mmCIF file of C-alpha atoms (C1' of nucleotides) and ligand atoms in Angstrom:
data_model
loop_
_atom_site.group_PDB
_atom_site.id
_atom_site.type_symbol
_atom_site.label_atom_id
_atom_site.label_comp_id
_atom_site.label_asym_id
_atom_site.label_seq_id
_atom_site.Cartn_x
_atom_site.Cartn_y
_atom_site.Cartn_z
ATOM 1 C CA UNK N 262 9.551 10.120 47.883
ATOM 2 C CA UNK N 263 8.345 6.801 46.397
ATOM 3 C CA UNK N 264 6.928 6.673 43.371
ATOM 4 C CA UNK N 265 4.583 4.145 41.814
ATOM 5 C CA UNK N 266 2.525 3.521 38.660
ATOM 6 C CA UNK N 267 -0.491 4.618 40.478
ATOM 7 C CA UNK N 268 0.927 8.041 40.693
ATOM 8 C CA UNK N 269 1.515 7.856 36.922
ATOM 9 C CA UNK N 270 -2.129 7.285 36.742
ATOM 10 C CA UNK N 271 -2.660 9.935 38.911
ATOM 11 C CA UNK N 272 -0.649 12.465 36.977
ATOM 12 C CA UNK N 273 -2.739 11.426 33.639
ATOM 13 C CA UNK N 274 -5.908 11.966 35.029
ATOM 14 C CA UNK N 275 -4.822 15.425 36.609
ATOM 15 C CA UNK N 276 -3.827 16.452 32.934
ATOM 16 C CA UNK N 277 -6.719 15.759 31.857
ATOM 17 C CA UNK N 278 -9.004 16.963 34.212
ATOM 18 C CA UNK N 279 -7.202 20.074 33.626
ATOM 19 C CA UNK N 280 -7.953 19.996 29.901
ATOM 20 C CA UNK N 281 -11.757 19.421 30.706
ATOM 21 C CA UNK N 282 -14.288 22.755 29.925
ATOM 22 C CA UNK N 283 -14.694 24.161 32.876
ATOM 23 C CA UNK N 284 -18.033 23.263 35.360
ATOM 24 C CA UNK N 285 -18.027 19.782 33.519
ATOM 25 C CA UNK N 286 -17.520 16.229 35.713
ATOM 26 C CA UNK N 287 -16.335 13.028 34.394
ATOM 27 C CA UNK N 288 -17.100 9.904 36.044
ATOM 28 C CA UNK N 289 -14.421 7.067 37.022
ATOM 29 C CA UNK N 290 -16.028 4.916 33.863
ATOM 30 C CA UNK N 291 -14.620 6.983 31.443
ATOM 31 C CA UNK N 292 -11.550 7.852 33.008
ATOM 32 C CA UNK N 293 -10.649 4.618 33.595
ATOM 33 C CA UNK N 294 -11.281 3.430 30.091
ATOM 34 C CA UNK N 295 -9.048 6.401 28.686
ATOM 35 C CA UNK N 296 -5.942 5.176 30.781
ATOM 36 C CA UNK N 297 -7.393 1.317 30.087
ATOM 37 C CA UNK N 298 -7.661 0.628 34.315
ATOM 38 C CA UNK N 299 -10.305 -0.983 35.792
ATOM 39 C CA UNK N 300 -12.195 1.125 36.974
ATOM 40 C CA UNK N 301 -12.290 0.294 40.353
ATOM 41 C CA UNK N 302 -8.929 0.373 40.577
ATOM 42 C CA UNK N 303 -8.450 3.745 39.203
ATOM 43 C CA UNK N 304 -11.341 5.039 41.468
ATOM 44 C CA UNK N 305 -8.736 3.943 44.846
ATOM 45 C CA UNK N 306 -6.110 6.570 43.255
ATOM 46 C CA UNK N 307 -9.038 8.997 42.517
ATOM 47 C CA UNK N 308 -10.403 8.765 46.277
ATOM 48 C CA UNK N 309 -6.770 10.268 47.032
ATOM 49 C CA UNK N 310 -6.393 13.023 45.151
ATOM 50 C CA UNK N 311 -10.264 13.707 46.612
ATOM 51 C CA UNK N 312 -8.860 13.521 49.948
ATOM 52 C CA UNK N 313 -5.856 15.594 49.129
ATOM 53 C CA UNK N 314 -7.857 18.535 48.211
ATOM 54 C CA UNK N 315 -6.849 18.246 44.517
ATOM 55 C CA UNK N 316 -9.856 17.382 42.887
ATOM 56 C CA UNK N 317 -13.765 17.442 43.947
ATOM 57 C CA UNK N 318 -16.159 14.617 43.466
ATOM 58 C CA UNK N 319 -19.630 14.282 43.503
ATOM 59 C CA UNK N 320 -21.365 11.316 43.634
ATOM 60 C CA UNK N 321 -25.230 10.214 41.836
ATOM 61 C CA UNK N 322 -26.607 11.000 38.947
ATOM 62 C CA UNK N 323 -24.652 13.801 37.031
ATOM 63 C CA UNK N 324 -21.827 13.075 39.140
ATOM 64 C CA UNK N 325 -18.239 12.850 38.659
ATOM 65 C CA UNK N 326 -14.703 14.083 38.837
ATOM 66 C CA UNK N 327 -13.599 17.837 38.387
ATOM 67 C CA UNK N 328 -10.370 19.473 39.110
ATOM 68 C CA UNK N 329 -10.384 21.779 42.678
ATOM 69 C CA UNK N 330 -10.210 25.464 42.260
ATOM 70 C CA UNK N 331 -6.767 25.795 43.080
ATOM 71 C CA UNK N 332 -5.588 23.950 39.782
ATOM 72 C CA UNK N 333 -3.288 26.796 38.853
ATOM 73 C CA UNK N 334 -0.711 25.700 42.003
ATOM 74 C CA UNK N 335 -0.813 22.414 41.891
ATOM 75 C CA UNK N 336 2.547 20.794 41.828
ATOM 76 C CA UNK N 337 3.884 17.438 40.132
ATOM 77 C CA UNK N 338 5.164 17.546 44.013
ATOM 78 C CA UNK N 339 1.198 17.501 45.171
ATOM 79 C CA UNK N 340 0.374 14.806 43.143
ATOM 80 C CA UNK N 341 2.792 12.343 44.044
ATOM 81 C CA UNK N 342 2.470 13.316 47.924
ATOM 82 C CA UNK N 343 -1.055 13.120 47.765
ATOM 83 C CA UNK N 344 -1.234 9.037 46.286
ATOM 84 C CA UNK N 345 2.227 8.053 48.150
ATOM 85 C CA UNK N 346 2.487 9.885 51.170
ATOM 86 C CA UNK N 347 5.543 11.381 52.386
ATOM 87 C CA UNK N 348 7.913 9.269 52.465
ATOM 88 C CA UNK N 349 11.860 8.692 51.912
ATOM 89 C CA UNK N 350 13.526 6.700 49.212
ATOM 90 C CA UNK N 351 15.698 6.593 52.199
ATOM 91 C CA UNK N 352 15.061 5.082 54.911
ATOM 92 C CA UNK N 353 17.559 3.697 57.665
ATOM 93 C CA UNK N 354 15.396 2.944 60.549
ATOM 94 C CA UNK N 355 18.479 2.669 62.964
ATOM 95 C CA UNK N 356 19.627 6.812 62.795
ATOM 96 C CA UNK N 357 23.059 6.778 64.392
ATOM 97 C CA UNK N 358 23.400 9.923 65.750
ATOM 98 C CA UNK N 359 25.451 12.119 62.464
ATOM 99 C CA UNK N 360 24.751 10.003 59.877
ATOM 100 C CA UNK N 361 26.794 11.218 57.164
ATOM 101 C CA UNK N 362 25.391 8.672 54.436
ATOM 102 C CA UNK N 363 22.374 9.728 55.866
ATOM 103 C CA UNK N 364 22.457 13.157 55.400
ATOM 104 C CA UNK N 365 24.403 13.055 52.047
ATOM 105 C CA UNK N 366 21.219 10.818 50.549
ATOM 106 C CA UNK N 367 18.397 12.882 52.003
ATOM 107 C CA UNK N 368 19.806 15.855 50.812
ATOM 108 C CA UNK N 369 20.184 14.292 47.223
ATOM 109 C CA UNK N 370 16.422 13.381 47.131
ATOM 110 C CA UNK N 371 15.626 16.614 49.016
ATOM 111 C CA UNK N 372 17.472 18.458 45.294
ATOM 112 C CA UNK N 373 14.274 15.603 43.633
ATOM 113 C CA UNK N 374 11.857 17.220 45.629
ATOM 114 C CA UNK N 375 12.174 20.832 45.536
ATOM 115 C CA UNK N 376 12.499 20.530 41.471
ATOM 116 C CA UNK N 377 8.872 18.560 41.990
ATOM 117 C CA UNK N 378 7.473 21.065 44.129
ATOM 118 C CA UNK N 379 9.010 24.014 41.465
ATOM 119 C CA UNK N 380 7.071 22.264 38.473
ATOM 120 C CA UNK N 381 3.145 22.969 37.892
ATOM 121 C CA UNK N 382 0.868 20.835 35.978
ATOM 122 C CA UNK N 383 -0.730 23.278 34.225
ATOM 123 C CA UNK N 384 3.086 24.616 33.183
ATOM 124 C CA UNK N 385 3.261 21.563 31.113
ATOM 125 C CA UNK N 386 -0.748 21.168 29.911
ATOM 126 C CA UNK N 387 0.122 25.136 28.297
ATOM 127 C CA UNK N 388 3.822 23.850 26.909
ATOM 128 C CA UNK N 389 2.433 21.369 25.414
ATOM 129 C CA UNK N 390 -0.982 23.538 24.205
ATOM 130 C CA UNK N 391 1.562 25.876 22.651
ATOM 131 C CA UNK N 392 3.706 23.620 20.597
ATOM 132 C CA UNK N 393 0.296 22.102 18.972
ATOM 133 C CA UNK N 394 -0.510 25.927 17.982
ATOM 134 C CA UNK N 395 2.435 25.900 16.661
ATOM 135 C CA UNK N 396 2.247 22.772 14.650
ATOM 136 C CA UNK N 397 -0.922 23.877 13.246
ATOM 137 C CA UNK N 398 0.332 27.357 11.616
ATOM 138 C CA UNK N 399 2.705 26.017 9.504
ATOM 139 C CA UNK K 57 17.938 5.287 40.489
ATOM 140 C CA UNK K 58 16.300 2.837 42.662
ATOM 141 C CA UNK K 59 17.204 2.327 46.009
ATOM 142 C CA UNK K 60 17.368 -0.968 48.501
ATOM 143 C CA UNK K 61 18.394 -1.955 51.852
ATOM 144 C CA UNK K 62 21.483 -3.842 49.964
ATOM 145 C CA UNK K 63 23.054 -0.574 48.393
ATOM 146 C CA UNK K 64 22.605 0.798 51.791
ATOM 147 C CA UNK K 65 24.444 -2.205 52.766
ATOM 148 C CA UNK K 66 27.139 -1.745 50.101
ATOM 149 C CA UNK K 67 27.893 2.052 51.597
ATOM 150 C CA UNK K 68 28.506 0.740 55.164
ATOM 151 C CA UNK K 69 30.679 -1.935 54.111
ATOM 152 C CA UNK K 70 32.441 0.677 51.298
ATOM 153 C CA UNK K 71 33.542 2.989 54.474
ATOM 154 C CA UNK K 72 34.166 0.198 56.801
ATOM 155 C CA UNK K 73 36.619 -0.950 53.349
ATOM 156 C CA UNK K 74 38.048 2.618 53.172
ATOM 157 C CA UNK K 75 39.229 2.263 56.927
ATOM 158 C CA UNK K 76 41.054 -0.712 56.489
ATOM 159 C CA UNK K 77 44.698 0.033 57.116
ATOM 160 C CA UNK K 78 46.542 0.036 53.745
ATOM 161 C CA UNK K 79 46.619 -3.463 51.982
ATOM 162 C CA UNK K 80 44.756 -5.419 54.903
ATOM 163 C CA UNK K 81 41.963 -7.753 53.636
ATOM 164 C CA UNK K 82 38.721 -8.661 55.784
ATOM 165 C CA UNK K 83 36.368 -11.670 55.235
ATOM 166 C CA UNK K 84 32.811 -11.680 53.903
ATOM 167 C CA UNK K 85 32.085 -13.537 57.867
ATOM 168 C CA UNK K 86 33.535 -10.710 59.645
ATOM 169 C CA UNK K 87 31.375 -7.559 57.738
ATOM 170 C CA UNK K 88 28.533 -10.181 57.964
ATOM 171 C CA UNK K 89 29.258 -9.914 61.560
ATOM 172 C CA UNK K 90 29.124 -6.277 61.970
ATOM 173 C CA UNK K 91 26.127 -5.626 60.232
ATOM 174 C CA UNK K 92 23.893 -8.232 61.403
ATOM 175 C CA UNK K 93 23.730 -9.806 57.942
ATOM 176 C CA UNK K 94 23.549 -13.391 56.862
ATOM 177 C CA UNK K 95 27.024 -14.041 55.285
ATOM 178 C CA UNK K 96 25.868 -15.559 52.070
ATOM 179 C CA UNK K 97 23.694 -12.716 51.390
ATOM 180 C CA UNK K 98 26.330 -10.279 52.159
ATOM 181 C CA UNK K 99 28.498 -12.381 49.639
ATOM 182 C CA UNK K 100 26.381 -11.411 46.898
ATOM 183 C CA UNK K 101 26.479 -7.761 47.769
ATOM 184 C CA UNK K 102 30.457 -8.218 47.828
ATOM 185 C CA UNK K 103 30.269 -9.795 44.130
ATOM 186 C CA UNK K 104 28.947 -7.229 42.641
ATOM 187 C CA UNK K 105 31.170 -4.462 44.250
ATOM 188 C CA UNK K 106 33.908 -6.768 43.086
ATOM 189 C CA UNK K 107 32.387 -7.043 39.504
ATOM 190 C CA UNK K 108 32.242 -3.541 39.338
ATOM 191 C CA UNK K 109 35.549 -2.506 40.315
ATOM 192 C CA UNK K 110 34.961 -0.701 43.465
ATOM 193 C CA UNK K 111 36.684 -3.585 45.751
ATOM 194 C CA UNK K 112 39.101 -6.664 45.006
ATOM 195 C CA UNK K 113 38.625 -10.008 46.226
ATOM 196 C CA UNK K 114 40.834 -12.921 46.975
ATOM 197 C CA UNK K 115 39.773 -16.537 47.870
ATOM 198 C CA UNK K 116 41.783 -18.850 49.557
ATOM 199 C CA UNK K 117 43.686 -18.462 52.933
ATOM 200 C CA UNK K 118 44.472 -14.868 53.947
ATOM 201 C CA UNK K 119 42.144 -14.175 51.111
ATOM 202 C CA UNK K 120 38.661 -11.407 51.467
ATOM 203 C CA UNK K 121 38.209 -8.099 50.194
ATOM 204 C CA UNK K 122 39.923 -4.744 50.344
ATOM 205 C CA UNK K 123 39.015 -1.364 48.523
ATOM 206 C CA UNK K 124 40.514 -0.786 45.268
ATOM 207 C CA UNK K 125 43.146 1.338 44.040
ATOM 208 C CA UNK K 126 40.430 3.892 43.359
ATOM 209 C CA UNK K 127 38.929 4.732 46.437
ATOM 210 C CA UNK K 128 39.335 8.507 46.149
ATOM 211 C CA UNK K 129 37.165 8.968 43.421
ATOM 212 C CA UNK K 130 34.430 6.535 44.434
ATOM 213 C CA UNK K 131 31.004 8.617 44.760
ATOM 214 C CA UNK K 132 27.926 7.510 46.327
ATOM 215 C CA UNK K 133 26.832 7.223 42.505
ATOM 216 C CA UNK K 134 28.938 4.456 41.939
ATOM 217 C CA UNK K 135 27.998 2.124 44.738
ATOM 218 C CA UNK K 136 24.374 2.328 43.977
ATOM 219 C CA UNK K 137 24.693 1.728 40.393
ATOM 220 C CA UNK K 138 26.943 -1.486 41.049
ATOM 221 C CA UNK K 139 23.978 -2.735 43.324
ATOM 222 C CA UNK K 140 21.061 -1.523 41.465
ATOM 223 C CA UNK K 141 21.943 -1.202 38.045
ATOM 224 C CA UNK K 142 20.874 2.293 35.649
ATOM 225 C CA UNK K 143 17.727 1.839 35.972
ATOM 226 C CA UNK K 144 14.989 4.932 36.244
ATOM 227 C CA UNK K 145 12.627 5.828 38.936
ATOM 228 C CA UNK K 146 10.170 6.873 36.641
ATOM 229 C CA UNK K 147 9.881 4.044 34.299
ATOM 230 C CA UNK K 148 7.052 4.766 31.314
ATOM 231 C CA UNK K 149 7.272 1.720 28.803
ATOM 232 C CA UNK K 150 4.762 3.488 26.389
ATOM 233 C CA UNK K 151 7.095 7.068 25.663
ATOM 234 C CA UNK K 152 4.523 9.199 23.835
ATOM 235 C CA UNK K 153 6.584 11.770 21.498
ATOM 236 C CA UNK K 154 7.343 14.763 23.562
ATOM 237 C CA UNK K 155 5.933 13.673 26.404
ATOM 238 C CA UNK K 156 6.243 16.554 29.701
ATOM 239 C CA UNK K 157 5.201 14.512 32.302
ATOM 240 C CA UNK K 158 8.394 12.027 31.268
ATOM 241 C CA UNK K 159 10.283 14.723 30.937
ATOM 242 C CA UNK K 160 9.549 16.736 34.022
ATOM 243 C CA UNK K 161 10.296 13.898 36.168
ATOM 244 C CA UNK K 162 13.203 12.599 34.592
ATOM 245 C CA UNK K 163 14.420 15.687 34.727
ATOM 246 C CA UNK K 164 14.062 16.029 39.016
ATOM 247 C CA UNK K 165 15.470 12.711 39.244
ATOM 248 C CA UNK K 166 18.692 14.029 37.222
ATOM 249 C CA UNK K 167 19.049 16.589 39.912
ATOM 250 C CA UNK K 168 19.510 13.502 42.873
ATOM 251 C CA UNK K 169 21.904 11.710 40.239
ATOM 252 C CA UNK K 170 24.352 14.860 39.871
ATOM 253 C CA UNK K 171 24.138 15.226 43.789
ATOM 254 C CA UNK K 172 25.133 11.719 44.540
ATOM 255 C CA UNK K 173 28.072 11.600 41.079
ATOM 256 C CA UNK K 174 29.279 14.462 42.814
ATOM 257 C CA UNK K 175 29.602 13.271 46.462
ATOM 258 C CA UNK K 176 32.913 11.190 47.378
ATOM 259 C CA UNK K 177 32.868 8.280 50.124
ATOM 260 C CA UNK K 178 35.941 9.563 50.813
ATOM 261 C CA UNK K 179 34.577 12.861 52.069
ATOM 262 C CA UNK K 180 32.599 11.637 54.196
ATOM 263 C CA UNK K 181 34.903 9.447 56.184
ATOM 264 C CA UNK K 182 37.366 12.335 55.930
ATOM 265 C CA UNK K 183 34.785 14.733 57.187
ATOM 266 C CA UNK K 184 33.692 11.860 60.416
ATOM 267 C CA UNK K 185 37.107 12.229 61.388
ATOM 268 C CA UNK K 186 37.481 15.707 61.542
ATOM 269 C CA UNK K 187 34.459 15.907 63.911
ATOM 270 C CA UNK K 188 35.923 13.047 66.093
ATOM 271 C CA UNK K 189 39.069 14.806 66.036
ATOM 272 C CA UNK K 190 37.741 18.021 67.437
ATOM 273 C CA UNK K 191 35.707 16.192 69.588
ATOM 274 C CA UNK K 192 39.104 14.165 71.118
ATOM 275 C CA UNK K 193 40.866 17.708 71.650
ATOM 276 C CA UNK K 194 37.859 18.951 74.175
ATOM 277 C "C1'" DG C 123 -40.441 8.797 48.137
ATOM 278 C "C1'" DA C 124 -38.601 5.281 44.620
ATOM 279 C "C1'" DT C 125 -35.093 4.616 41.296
ATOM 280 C "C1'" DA C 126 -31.024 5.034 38.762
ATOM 281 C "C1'" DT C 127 -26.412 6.574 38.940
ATOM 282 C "C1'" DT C 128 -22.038 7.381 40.799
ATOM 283 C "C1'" DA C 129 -18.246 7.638 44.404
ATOM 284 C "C1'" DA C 130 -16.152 5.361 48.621
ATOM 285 C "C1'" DA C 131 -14.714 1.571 51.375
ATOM 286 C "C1'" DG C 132 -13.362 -3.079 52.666
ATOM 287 C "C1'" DA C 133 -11.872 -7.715 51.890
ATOM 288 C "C1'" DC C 134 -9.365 -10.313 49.119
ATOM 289 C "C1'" DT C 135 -6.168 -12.402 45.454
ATOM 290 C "C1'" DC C 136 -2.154 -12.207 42.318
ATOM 291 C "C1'" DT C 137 2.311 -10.965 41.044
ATOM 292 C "C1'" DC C 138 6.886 -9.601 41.464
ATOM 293 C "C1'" DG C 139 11.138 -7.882 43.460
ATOM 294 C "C1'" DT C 140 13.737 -7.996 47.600
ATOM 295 C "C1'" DT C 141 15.622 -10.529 51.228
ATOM 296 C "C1'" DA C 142 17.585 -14.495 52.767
ATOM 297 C "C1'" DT C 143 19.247 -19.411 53.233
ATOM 298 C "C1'" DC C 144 21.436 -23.660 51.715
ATOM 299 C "C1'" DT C 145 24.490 -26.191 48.901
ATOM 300 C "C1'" DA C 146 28.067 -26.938 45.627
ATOM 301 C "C1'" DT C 147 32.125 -25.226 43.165
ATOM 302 C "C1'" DA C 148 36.459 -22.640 42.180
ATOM 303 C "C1'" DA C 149 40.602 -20.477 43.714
ATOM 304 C "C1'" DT C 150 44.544 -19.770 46.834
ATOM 305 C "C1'" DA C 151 47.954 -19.862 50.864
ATOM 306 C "C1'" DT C 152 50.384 -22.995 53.851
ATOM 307 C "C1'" DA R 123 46.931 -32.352 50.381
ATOM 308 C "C1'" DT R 124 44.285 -29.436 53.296
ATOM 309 C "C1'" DA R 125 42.085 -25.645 55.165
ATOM 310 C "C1'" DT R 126 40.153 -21.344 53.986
ATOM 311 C "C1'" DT R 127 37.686 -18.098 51.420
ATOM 312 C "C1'" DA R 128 35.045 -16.159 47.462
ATOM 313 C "C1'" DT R 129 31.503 -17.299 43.714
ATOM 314 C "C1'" DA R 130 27.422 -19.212 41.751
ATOM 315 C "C1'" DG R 131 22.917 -21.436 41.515
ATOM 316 C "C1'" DA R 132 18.623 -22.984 43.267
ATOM 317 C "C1'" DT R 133 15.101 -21.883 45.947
ATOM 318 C "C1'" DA R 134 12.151 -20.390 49.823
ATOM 319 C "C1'" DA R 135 9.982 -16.546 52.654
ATOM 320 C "C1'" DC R 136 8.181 -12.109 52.634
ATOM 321 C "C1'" DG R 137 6.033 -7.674 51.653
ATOM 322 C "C1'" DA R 138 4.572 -4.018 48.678
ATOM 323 C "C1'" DG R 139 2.156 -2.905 44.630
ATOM 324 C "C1'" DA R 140 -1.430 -4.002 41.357
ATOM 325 C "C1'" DG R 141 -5.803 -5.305 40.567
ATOM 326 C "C1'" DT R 142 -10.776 -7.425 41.302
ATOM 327 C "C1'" DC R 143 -15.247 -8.066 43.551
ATOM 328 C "C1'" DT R 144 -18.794 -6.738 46.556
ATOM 329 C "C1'" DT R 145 -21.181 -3.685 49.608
ATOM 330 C "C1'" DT R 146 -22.408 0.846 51.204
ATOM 331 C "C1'" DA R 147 -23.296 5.870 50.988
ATOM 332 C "C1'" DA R 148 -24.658 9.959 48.574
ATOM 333 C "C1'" DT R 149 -27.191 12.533 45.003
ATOM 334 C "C1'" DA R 150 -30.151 13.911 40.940
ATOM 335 C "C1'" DT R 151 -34.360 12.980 38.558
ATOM 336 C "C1'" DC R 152 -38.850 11.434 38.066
HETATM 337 S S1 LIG Q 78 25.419 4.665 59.842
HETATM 338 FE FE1 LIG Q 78 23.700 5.887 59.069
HETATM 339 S S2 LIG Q 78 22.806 4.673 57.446
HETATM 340 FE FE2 LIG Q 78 24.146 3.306 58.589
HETATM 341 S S3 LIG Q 78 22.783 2.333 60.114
HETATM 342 FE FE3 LIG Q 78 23.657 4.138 61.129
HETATM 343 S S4 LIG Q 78 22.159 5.744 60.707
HETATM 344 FE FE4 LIG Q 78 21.686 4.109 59.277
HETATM 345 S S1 LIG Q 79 1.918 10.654 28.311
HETATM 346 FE FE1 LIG Q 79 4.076 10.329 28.925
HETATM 347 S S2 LIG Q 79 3.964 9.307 30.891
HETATM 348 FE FE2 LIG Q 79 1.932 9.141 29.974
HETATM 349 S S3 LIG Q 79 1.934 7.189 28.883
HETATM 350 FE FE3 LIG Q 79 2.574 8.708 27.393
HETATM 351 S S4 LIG Q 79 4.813 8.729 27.546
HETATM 352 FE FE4 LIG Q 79 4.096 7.683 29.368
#
DNA sequence: GATATTAAAGACTCTCGTTATCTATAATAT
DNA sequence: ATATTATAGATAACGAGAGTCTTTAATATC
C-alpha cells in the first residue's frame, strides 16, 4: 500500500466530484485548475479512477467527469488501490519460508488497510457538511 | 512511517545481533558478508543503529558491534525510526483547518505504528526457536 | 457530414531519494 | 608503532514519481 501525491490528487477530486449537483460533468480544465495541476497531468490520475469503475467520463462537447453510481461505498481504500495498485510497503522479494519479520510487517500494514477500506468518502464530505451547518447557526 | 530496503536491512542484522552469544562482537565485513551487502553501505546502516542506541560499537582490534543492554524491549518501531526517521506517509504541506482526508489517513497509519511499537524483536527470535525446537524433537 | 470540444494514450524530460562505492579519518587492542 | 575496525564525507548510479507535449479517439452541435 504505497501512497503518492497523485493519490492525494485523486482523493481531492473524488471529494469534489461528490459535492457536484447531481447529472452535472466537469471537465479535466477545471479540475485541474482547482487543485493548480496541469491538466494533463491530472487527466493520467483521472483515466484511473475511470478505469477503476469510480468515476464515468465522457468525452466531446458537454463532456466531462462525474462520480459512478456507486459513490455511497466508495472507500479511501478504493481510491488509493485504484491510482497505486496493490501493492506492499513491504516487499522482500527473497520469502524465506516463515518469515517472521515478514509476517509481523504485513500484518501491521494489513491493521492500515482494513481502517482504509472501513472509511467512506462520502463519511467525511457529510462530517464535514455538518460542522459548516453548524458554524452557520450560531 | 516510510519504509526502505535499509530498515529491512537493519531488522536482519538486529536478530542476527540478538543471537550473538552474550558479549561477543561481530564486524561490519562479516554482516556485509551475510547479507550480500557492500560493507561501506552496511556501515552506514550500523551508524545509525549505533546513534540511536539500539547497538554499541567499538573500533579498533577485537572491536564491531553487539546489541545493547536493551534488547528486550526493542520493537520493530524502533529500528525503523532509527533508519527512517518520524516521518509520515501521508505528508500534506498545505494542512487546511480540520481537514478529514488528513485526518482519516493519519489516523490508519497510527493503527500500523501501534502494531509495530507493540511488537518485540525479541519475540520473534524467541518464537523461531520454539518452532525449530519442536521441529528438532520430531 | 464538418467542426469544436473533450478524454485517452504514448513518448519523453526532470527531479529527487535510495542505493552504493571510494577515500580519508578517528579510535582502540596488541 | 602497527594493524584493525568504525565513522564521515563526497560523489556516482539508478529508479520511481512528477510533470509536459503531442497525437489520437470519441461525442455533441450545427
Ligand atoms: S528473512 Fe524474511 S525478510 Fe529477510 S530475506 Fe528472508 S524472507 Fe525476506
Ligand atoms: S484538504 Fe487536507 S489533504 Fe487536501 S490540501 Fe487541504 S490539508 Fe491537504
Amino acid at each position: 500500500m504505497k501512497y503518492s501525491n497523485a493519490t492525494n490528487y485523486a482523493l481531492h477530486t473524488m471529494v469534489y466530484l461528490i459535492h457536484l449537483p447531481q447529472g452535472n460533468t466537469v471537465g479535466v480544465q477545471e479540475l485541474a485548475k482547482i487543485q493548480k495541476l496541469s491538466p494533463t497531468y491530472l487527466s493520467k490520475i483521472l483515466t484511473k479512477l475511470t478505469k477503476a469503475g469510480l468515476i464515468e467520463s465522457t468525452p466531446g462537447v458537454k463532456g466531462g467527469y462525474k462520480i459512478s453510481r456507486f459513490q455511497n461505498e466508495v472507500t479511501f481504500y478504493d481510491v488509493i488501490k485504484a491510482i497505486e495498485g496493490d501493492t506492499n510497503l513491504f516487499d522482500c522479494s527473497i520469502h524465506h519460508e516463515g518469515c517472521l519479520i515478514e509476517e509481523t510487517m504485513r500484518q501491521a500494514e494489513e491493521n492500515m488497510k482494513k481502517e482504509l477500506q472501513a472509511k467512506l468518502l462520502i463519511d467525511i464530505v457529510k462530517k464535514a457538511e455538518a460542522e459548516r451547518s453548524v458554524e452557520t447557526n450560531q
